[in-house]
Coordinates of C-alpha atoms in Angstrom, one line a residue:
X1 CA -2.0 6.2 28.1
X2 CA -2.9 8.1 25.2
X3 CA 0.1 7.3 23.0
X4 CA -0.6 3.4 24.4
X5 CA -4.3 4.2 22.5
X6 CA -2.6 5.8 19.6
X7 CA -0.3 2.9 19.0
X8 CA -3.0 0.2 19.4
X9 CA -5.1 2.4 16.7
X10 CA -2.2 2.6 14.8
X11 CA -1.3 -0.8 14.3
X12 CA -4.9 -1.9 13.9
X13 CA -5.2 0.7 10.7
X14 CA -1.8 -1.5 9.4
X15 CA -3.4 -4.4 9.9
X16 CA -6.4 -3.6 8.2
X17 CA -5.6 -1.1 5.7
X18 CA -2.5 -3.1 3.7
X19 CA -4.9 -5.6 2.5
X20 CA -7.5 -3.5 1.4
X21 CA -5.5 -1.2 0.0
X22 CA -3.9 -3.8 -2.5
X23 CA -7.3 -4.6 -3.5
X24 CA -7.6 -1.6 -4.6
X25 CA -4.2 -0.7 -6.2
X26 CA -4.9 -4.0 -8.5
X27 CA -8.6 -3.3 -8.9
X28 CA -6.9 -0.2 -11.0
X29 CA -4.5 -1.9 -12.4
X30 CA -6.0 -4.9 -13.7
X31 CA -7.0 -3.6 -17.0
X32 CA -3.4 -2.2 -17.6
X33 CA -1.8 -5.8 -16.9
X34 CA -4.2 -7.3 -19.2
X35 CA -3.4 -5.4 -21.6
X36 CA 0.4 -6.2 -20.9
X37 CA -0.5 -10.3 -20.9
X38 CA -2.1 -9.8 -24.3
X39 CA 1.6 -8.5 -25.4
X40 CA 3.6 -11.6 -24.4
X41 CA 4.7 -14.8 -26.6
X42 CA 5.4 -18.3 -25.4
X43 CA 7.7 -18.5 -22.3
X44 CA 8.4 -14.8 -22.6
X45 CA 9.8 -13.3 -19.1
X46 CA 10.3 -9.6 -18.1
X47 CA 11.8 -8.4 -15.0
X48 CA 11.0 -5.1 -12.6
X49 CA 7.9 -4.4 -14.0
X50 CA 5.1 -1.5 -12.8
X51 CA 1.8 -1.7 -14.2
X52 CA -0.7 0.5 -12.9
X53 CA 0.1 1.0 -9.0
X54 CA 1.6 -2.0 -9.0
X55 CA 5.3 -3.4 -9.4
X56 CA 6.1 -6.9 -9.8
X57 CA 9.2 -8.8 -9.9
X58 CA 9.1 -10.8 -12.6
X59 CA 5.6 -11.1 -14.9
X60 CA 6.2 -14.5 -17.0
X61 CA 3.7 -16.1 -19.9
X62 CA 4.1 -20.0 -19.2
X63 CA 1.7 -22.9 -20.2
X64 CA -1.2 -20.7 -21.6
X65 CA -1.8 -17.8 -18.7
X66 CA 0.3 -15.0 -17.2
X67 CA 2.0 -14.9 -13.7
X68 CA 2.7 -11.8 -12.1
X69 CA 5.3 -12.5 -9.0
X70 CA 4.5 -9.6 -6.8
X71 CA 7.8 -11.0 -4.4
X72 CA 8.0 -12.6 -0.8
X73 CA 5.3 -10.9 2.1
X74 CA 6.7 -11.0 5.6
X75 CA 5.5 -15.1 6.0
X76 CA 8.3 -15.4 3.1
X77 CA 5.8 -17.1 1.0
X78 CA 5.9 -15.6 -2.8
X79 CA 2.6 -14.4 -3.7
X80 CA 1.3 -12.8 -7.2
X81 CA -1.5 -12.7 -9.6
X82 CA -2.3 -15.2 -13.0
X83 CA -4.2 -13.8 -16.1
X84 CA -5.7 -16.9 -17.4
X85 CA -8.2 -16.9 -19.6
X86 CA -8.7 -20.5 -20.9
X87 CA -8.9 -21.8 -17.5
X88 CA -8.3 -21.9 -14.0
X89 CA -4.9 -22.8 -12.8
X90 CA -4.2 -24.9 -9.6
X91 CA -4.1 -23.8 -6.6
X92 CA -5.4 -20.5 -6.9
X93 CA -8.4 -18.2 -5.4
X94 CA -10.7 -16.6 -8.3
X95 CA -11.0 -13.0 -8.0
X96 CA -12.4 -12.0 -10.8
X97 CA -12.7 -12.9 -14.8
X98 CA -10.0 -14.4 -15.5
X99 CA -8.0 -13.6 -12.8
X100 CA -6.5 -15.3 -9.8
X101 CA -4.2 -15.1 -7.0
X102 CA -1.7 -17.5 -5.5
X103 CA 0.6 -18.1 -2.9
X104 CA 3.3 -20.3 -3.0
X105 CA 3.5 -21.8 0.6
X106 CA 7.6 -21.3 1.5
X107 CA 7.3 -23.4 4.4
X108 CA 6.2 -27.1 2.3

């Protein structure tokens, strides 16, 4: 019974904690990959980069803002953040300034 408890704790603490935590891990980095976009010309692309606590596949400048491609999460969908800012770009949630965060749906 009590490893039954320890499991269910367990995979609450997953659950909850992964998401936080990359709040957190791109509330520090933020600055640092700002500071990366500012460094990027027109349809520039680098691969396997870490900023901060984060590593990102691929962090591209394309059609005035800058993506950074985190990968695929277990859904398959690709996910990442966008430094834009001139504007906001489609399909994307605000999180703060001028960043955003998107999700390409794999599934469409």
């Amino acid at each position: 019974m009590a490893k039954r408890i320890l499991y269910v704790l367990l995979a609450v603490l997953i659950v909850v904690d992964v998401p936080w935590a990359e709040g957190l891990r791109f509330e520090h980095s933020s600055g640092e990959m700002a500071e990366f976009a500012r460094t990027l010309g027109q349809n520039d692309e680098v691969r396997d980069v870490s900023l901060g606590l984060l590593s990102f596949v691929f962090v591209r400048q394309e059609e005035g803002h800058v993506v950074f491609y985190r990968g695929r999460g277990w859904d398959h969908d690709g996910w990442g953040y966008i430094w834009s800012p001139g504007h906001r770009p489609a399909d994307t949630r605000h999180l703060d300034g001028p960043w955003y965060r998107f999700r390409d749906d794999a599934h469409m």
